[in-house]
Coordinates of C-alpha atoms in Angstrom, one line a residue:
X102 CA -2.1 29.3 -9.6
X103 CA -5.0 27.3 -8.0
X104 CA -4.8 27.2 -4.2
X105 CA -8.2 25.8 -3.6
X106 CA -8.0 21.8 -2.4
X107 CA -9.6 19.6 -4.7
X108 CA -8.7 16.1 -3.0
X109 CA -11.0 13.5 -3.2
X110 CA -12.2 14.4 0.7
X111 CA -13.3 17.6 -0.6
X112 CA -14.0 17.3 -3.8
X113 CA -16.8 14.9 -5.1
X114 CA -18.5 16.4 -7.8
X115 CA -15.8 17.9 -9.4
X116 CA -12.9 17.6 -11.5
X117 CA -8.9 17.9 -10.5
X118 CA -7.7 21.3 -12.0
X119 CA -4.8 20.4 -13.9
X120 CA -2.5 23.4 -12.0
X121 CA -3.6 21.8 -8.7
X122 CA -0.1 22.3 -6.6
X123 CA -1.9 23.6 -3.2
X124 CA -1.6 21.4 0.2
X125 CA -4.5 19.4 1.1
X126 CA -4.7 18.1 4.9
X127 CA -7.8 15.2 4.8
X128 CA -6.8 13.2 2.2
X129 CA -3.6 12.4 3.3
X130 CA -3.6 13.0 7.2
X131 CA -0.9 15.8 7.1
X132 CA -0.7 17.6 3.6
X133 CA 0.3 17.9 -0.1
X134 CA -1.3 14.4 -1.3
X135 CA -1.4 16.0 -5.0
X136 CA 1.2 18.5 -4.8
X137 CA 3.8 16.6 -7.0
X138 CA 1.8 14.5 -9.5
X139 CA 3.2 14.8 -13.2
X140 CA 0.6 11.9 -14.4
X141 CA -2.2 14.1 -15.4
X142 CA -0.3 16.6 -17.6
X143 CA 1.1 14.1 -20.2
X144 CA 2.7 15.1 -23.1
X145 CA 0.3 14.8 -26.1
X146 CA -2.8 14.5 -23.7
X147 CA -5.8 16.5 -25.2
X148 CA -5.9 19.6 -23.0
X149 CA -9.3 19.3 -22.1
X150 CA -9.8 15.5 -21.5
X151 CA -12.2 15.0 -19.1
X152 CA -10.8 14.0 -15.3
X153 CA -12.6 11.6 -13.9
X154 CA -15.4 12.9 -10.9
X155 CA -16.4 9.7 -9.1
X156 CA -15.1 6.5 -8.1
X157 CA -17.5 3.3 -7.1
X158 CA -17.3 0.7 -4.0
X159 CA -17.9 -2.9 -4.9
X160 CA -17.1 -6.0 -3.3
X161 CA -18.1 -9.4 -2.9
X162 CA -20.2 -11.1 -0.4
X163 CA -17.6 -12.3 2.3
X164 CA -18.2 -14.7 4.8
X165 CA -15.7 -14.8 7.9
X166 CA -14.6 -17.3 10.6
X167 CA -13.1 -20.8 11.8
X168 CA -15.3 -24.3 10.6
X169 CA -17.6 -21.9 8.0
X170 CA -16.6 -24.0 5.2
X171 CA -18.8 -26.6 5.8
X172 CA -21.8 -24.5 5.2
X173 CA -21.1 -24.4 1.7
X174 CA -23.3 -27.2 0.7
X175 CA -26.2 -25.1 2.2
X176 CA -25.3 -22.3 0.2
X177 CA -25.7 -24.2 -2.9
X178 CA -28.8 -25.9 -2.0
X179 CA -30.3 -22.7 -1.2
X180 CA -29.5 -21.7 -4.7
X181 CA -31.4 -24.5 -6.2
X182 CA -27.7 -25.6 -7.7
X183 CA -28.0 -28.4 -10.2
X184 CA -24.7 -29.0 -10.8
X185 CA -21.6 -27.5 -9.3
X186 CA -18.3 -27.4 -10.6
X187 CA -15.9 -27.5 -8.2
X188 CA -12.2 -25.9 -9.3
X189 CA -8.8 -26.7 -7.0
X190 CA -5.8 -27.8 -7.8
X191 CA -3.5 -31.4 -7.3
X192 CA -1.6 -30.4 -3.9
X193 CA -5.0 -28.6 -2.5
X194 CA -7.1 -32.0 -3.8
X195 CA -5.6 -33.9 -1.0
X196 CA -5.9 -31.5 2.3
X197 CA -8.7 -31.6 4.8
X198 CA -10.4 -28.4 3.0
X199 CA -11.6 -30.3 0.3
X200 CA -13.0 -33.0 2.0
X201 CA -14.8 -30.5 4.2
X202 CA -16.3 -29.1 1.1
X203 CA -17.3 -32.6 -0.5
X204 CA -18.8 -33.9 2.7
X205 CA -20.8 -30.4 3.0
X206 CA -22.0 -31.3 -0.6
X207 CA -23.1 -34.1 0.1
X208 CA -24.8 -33.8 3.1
X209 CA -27.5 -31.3 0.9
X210 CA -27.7 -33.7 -1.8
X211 CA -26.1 -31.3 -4.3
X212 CA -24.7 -32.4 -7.6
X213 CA -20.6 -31.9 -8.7
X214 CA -17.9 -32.9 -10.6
X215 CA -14.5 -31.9 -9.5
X216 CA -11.7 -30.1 -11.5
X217 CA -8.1 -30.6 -9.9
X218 CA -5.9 -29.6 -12.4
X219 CA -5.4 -25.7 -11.6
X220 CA -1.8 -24.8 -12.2
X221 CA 0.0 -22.6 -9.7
X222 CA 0.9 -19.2 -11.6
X223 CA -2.1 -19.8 -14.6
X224 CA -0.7 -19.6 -17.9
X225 CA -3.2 -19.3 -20.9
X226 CA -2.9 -22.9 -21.9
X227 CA -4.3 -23.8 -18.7
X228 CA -6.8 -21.2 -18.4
X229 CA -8.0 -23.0 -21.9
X230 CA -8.2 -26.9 -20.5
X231 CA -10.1 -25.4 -17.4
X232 CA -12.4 -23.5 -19.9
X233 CA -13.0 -26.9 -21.9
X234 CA -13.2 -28.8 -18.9
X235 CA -16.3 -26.3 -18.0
X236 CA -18.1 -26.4 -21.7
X237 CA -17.7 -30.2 -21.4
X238 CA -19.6 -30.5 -18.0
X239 CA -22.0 -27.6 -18.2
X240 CA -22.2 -26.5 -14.5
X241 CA -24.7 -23.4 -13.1
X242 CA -22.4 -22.8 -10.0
X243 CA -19.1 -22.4 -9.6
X244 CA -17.1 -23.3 -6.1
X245 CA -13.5 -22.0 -6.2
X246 CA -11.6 -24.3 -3.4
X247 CA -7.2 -22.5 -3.4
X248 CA -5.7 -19.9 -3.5
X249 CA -5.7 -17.0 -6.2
X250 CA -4.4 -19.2 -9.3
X251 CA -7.4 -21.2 -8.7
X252 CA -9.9 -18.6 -7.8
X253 CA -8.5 -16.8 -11.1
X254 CA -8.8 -19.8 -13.2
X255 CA -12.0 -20.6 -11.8
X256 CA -13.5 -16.7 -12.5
X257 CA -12.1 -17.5 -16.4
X258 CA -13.6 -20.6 -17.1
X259 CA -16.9 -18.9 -15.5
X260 CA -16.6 -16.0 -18.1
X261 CA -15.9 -17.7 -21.3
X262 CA -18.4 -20.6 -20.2
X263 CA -20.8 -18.1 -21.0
X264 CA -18.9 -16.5 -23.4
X265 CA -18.9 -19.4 -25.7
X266 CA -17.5 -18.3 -29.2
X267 CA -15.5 -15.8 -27.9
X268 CA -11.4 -15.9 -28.1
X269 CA -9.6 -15.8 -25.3
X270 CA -8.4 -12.5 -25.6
X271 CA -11.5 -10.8 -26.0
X272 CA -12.0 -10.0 -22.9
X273 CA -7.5 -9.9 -21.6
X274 CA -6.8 -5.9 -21.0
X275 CA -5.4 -4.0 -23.6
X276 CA -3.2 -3.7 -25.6
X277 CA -2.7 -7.5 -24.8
X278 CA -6.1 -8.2 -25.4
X279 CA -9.2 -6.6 -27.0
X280 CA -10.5 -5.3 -23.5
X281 CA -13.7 -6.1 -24.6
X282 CA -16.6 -4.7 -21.7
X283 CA -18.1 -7.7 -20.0
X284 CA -22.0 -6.8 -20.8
X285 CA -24.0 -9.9 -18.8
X286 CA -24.0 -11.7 -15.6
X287 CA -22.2 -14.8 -15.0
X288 CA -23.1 -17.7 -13.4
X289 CA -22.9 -17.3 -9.2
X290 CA -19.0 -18.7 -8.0
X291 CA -18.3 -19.3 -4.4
X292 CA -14.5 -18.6 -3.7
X293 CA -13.3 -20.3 -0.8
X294 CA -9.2 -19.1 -0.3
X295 CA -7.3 -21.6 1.1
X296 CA -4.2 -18.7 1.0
X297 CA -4.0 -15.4 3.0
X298 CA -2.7 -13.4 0.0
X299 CA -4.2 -12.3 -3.1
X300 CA -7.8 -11.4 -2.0
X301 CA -8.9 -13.0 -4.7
X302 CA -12.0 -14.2 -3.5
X303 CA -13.3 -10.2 -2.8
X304 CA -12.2 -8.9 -6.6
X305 CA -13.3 -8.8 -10.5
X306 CA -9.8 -10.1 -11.1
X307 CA -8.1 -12.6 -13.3
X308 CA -4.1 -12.5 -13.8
X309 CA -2.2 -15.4 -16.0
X310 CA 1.1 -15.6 -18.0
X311 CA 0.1 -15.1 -21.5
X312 CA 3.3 -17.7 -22.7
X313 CA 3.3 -16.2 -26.6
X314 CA 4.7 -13.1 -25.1
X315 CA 6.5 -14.5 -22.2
X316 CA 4.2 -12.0 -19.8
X317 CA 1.8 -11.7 -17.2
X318 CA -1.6 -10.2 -18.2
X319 CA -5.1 -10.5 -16.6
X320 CA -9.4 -9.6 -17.1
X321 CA -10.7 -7.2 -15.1
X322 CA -14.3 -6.9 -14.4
X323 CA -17.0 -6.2 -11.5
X324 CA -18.6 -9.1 -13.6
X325 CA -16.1 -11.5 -12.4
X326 CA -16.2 -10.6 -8.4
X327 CA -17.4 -14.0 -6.8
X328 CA -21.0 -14.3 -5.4
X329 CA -19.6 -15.3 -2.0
X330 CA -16.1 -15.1 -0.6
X331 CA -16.1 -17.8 2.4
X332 CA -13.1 -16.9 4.4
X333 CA -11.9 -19.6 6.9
X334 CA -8.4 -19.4 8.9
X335 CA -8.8 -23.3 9.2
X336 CA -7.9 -23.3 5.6
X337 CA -4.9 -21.1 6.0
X338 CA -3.1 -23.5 9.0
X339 CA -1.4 -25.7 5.7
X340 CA 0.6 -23.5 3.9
X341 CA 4.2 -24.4 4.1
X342 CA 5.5 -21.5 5.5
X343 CA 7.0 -19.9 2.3
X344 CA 4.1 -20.1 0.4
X345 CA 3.0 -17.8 3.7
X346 CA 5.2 -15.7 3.4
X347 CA 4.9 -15.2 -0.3
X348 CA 0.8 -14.8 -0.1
X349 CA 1.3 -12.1 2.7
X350 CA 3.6 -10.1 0.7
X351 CA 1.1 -9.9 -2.0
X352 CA -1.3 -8.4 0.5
X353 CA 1.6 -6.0 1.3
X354 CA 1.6 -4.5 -1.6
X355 CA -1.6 -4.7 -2.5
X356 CA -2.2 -2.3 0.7
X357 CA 0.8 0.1 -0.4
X358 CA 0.3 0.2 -4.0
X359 CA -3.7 1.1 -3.3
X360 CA -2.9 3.6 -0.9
X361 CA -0.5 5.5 -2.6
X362 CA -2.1 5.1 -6.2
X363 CA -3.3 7.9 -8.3
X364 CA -6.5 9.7 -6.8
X365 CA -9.5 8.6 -8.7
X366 CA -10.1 12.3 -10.1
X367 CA -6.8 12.4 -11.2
X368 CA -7.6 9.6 -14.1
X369 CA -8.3 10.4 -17.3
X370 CA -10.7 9.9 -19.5
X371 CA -13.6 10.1 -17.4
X372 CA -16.0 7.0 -19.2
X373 CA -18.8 8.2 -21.5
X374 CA -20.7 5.1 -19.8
X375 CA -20.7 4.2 -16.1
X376 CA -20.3 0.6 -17.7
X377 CA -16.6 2.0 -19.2
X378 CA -15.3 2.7 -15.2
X379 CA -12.6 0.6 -14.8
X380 CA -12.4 -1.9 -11.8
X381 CA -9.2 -0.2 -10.9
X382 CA -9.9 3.5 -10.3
X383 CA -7.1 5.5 -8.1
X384 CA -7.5 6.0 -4.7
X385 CA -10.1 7.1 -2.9
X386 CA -11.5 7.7 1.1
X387 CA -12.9 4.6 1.2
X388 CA -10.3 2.6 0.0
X389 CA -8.0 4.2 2.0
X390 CA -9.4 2.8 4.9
X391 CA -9.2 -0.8 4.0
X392 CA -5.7 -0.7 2.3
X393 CA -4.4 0.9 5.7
X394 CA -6.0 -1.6 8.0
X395 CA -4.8 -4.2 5.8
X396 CA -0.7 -2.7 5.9
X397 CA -1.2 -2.4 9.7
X398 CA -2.5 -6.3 10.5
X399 CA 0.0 -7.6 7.7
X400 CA 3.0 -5.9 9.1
X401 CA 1.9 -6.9 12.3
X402 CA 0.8 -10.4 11.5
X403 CA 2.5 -12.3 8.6
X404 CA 6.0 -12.9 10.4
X405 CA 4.2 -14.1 13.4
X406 CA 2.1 -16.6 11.2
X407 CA 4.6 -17.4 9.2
X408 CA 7.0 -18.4 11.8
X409 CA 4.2 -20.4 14.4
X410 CA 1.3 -22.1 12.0
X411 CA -0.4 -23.1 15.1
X412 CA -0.6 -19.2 16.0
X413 CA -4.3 -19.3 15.3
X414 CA -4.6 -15.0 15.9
X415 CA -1.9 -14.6 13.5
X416 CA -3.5 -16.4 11.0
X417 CA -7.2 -15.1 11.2
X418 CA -5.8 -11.5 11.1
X419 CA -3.7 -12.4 7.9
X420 CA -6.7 -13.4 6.4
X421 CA -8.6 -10.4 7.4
X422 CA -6.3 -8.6 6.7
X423 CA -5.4 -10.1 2.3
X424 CA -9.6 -9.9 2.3
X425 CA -9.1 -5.8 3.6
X426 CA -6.1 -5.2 0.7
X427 CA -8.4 -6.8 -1.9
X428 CA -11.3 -4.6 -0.8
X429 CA -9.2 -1.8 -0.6
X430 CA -7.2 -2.4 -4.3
X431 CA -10.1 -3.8 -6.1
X432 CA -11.3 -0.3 -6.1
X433 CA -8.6 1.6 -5.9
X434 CA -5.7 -0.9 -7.8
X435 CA -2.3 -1.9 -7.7
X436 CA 0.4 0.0 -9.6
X437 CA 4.3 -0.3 -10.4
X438 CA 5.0 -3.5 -7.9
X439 CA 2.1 -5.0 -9.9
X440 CA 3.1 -3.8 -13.0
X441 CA 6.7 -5.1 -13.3
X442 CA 6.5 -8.4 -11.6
X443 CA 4.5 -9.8 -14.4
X444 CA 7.6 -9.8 -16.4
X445 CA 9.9 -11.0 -13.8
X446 CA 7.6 -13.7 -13.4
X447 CA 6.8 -14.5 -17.2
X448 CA 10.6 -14.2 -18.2
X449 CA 11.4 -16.1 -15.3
X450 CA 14.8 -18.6 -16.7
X451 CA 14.7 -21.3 -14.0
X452 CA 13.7 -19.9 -10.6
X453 CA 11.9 -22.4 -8.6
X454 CA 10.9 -20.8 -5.2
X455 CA 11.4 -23.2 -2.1
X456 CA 8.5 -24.9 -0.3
X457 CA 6.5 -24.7 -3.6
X458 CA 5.1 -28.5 -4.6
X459 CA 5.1 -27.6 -8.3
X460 CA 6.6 -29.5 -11.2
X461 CA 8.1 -25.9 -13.0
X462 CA 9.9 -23.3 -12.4
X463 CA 8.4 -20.2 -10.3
X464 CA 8.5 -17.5 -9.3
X465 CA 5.7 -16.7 -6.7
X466 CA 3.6 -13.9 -7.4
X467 CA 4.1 -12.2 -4.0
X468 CA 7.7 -12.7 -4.7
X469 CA 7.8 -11.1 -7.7
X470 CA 5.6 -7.8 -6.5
X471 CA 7.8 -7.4 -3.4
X472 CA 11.3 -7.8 -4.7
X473 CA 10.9 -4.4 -6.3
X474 CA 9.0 -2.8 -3.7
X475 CA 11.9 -0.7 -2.1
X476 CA 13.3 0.8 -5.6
X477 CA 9.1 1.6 -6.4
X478 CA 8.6 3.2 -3.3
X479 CA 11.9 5.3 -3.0
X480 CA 11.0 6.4 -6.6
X481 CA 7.1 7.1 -5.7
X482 CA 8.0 9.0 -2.6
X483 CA 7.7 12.4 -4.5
X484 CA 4.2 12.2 -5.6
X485 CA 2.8 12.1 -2.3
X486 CA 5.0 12.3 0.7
X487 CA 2.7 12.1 3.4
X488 CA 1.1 8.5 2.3
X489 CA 4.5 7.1 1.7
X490 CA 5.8 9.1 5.3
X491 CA 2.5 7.4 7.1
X492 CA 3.3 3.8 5.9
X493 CA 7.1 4.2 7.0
X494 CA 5.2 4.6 10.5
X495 CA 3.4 1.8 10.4
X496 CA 6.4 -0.3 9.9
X497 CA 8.5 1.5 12.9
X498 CA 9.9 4.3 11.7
X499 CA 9.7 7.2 14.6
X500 CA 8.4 9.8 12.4
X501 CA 9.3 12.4 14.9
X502 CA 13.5 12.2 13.9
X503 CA 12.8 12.5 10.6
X504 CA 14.7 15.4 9.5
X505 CA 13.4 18.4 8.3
X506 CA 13.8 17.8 4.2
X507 CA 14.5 13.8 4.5
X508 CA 12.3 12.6 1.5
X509 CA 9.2 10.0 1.9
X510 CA 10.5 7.6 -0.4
X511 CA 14.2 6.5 0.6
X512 CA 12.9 6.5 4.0
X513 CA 9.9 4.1 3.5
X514 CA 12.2 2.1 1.0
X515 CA 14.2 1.6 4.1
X516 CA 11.4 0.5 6.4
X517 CA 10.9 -2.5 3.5
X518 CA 14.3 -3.5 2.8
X519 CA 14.4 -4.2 6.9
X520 CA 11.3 -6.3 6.6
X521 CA 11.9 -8.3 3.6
X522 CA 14.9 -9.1 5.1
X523 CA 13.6 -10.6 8.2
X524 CA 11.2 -12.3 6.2
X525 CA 14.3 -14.1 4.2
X526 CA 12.8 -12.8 0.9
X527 CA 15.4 -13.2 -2.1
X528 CA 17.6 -10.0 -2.2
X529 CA 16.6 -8.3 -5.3
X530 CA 15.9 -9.2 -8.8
X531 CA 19.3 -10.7 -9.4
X532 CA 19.0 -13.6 -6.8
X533 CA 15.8 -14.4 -9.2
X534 CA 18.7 -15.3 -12.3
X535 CA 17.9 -11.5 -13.6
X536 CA 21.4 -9.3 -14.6
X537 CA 21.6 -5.5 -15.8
X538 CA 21.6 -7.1 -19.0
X539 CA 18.0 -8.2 -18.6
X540 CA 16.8 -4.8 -17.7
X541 CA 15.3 -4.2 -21.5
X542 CA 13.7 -7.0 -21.4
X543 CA 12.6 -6.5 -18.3
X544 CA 11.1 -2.8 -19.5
X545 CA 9.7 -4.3 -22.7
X546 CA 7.1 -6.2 -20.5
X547 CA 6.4 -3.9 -18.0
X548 CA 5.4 -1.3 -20.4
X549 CA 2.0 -3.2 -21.9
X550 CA 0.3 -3.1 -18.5
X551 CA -1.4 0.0 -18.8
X552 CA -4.7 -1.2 -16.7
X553 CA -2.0 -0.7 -13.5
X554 CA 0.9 1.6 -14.6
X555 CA -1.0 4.4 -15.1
X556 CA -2.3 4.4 -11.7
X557 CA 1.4 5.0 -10.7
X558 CA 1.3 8.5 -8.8
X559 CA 4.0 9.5 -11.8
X560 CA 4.0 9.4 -14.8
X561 CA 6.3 6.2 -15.2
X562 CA 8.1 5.9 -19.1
X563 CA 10.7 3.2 -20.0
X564 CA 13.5 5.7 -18.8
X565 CA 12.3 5.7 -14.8
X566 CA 11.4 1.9 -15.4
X567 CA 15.1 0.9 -16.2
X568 CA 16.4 3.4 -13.2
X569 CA 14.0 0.9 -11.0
X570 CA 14.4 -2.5 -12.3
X571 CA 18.2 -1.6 -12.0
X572 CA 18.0 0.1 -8.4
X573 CA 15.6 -3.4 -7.6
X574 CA 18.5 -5.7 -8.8
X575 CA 19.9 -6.0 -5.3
X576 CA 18.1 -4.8 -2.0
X577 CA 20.3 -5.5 1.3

């Protein structure tokens, strides 16, 4: 048996042995971060795939603090920008952000046309009329003005604007879409988030409900990460408070799922190509760091800005804190949260979340990750204890009365059931419409999103996914 420690603190240039059970202190603060992961000795595998033996940092340009908005029109100017198209949505259209942003234009003389028909929750019909919109008007920037449906839709139309003749799923993950690599530079895109939530504006990330198959999908690329992320709490003060709470919980897990996600040497197959290294790698030490800072502010944070929109700390350490989790997952990834709420959301019956100004149903997306956060985490508690024991800490639990042989999970799962609660989330799966009887269904979608279930820290199959769904159909 190999006692040696070969966590990614220790470890850089070389691979995970696949009989790795020995302790390892650095990586996760007290020990034994790999000692219980099944995913790398999968049935079938080829016994001597290639782990993967590096992991790589990227993140966009991000520009932080109150009133910076209006110095977009600089930015664009200073790019020589002949014409911009600027992407929001119908409700965002009317708020004081987007005036900021036109005035700012117009003040440096720089050329746009404005696209404010962005749907909340993208589906791939409107991905496609923001796409034509684009070919139509021929921009050479790209300014992003909402929250991540807009940022998303906005990063689409960018890629298949210069991906003319290509299908829409070229580029969608697999086995959705082709997967097809991403092999040029796109035109420059400015996000500007006008939600603390899905960090968006930081990542290579593009999610939408692919409606043919009544399921959440997405594109994935370091192409796709904006130019410039301009971060300004200003823009966060309008949210209705739901749509607060929602965007925050989505940072939430984004944090937890990217901290206790597989260790980037524990991946398999390592790429022939560097091109081949998926955006979404496993963690590692550096995202770590930012996926932990961004769990402490968020617990901290979002019920105080939720509750007080005039609590101007609370909300510029909420956005810090949703630009942190998108540093920190858009190198390390999201995993099961991720994974099955794109089915709760795409087989949503007729949910329509509270506070949301949309004419369909919805489900929010940072309702959907965090309804079945508690069953995930009580299930992933076993692949490594210490991560999952460290969160529980940073929501209150007094680590020192834990009892010798209590498990990680069911106490961390505990921690989020009192917080969801307090936050008023929906209890469970079943007060989104969904019975036991949906559960296959339920599976069935879940199962396609490869690009984050196998960074799950275990090897997850259709059997552990119905235990979950089933354990997430009622919380409190």
């Amino acid at each position: 048996m190999n006692k040696s420690c070969t966590c990614p603190a220790h470890s850089h240039a070389r691979a995970v042995s696949k009989t790795h059970t020995g302790p390892c202190s650095s990586h996760s603060h007290a020990h034994d971060h790999h000692q219980h992961h099944h995913h790398h000795t999968k049935e079938g595998a080829e016994p001597d795939m290639e782990h993967e033996y590096a992991f790589e940092m990227a993140s966009s340009t991000m520009r932080f603090g109150e009133g910076v908005t209006r110095e977009v029109g600089m930015d664009l100017a200073n790019m020589k920008a002949k014409k911009v198209l600027v992407m929001t949505d119908p409700n965002i259209a009317k708020l004081p952000v987007m005036q900021t942003v036109v005035e700012s234009l117009k003040r440096s003389n720089v050329p746009f046309v404005i696209y404010d028909r962005t749907r909340a929750e993208p589906t791939d019909k409107s991905f496609q009329e923001a796409i034509e919109f684009t070919k139509l008007h021929k921009p050479d920037v790209f300014v992003a003005v909402g929250g991540g449906s807009v940022i998303d839709t906005c990063k689409a139309a960018n890629l298949y604007f210069n991906y003319p003749n290509a299908d829409l799923l070229e580029f969608v993950n697999a086995p959705i879409g082709k997967g097809s690599v991403i092999d040029k530079d796109l035109s420059p895109l400015i996000a500007i988030p006008t939600t603390a939530g899905t960090g968006s504006e930081t990542t290579g990330t593009a999610i939408f409900d692919y409606e043919p198959l009544h399921v959440k999908t997405g594109i994935a690329s370091r192409k796709m990460r904006p130019t410039l992320g301009i971060v300004d709490p200003l823009n966060t003060r309008t949210m209705p408070r739901q749509v607060k709470i929602a965007s925050g919980l989505d940072v939430l897990c984004h944090a937890l799922e990217s901290y206790t996600a597989l260790p980037y040497q524990e991946r398999t197959p390592r790429p022939k190509n560097p091109a081949e290294r998926p955006a979404y790698q496993g963690s590692n030490p550096i995202s770590d760091i930012w996926s932990l800072e961004a769990l402490r502010l968020t617990v901290k944070y979002l019920a105080r800005s939720a509750n007080d929109p005039l609590d101007a700390e609370a909300n510029e350490q909420m956005c810090l804190a949703a630009a942190a989790a998108g540093t920190g997952f858009g190198s390390a990834g999201v995993h099961l949260c991720h994974g099955m709420s794109y089915p709760i959301s795409g087989l949503n019956k007729n949910y329509k979340h509270p506070e949301y100004n949309v004419g369909h149903k919805i489900v929010p997306h940072g309702i959907s990750v965090a309804v079945t956060a508690p069953a995930v985490f009580k299930y992933t508690g076993e692949a490594c204890p210490d991560r999952h024991f460290k969160a529980a800490e940073i929501f209150g639990a007094d680590l020192s009365k834990v009892r010798k042989g209590e498990s990680a999970g069911p106490l961390l799962a505990d921690q989020l059931r009192k917080y969801l609660a307090g936050l008023g989330v929906p209890d469970g799966i079943s007060a989104l419409g969904y019975t036991k009887a949906d559960i296959p269904a339920l599976v069935k979608g879940t199962l396609p999103q490869h690009r984050v279930t196998k960074l799950a820290p275990l090897q997850t199959g259709a059997e552990a996914l119905e235990k979950i769904f089933e354990d997430a159909l009622k919380n409190y």
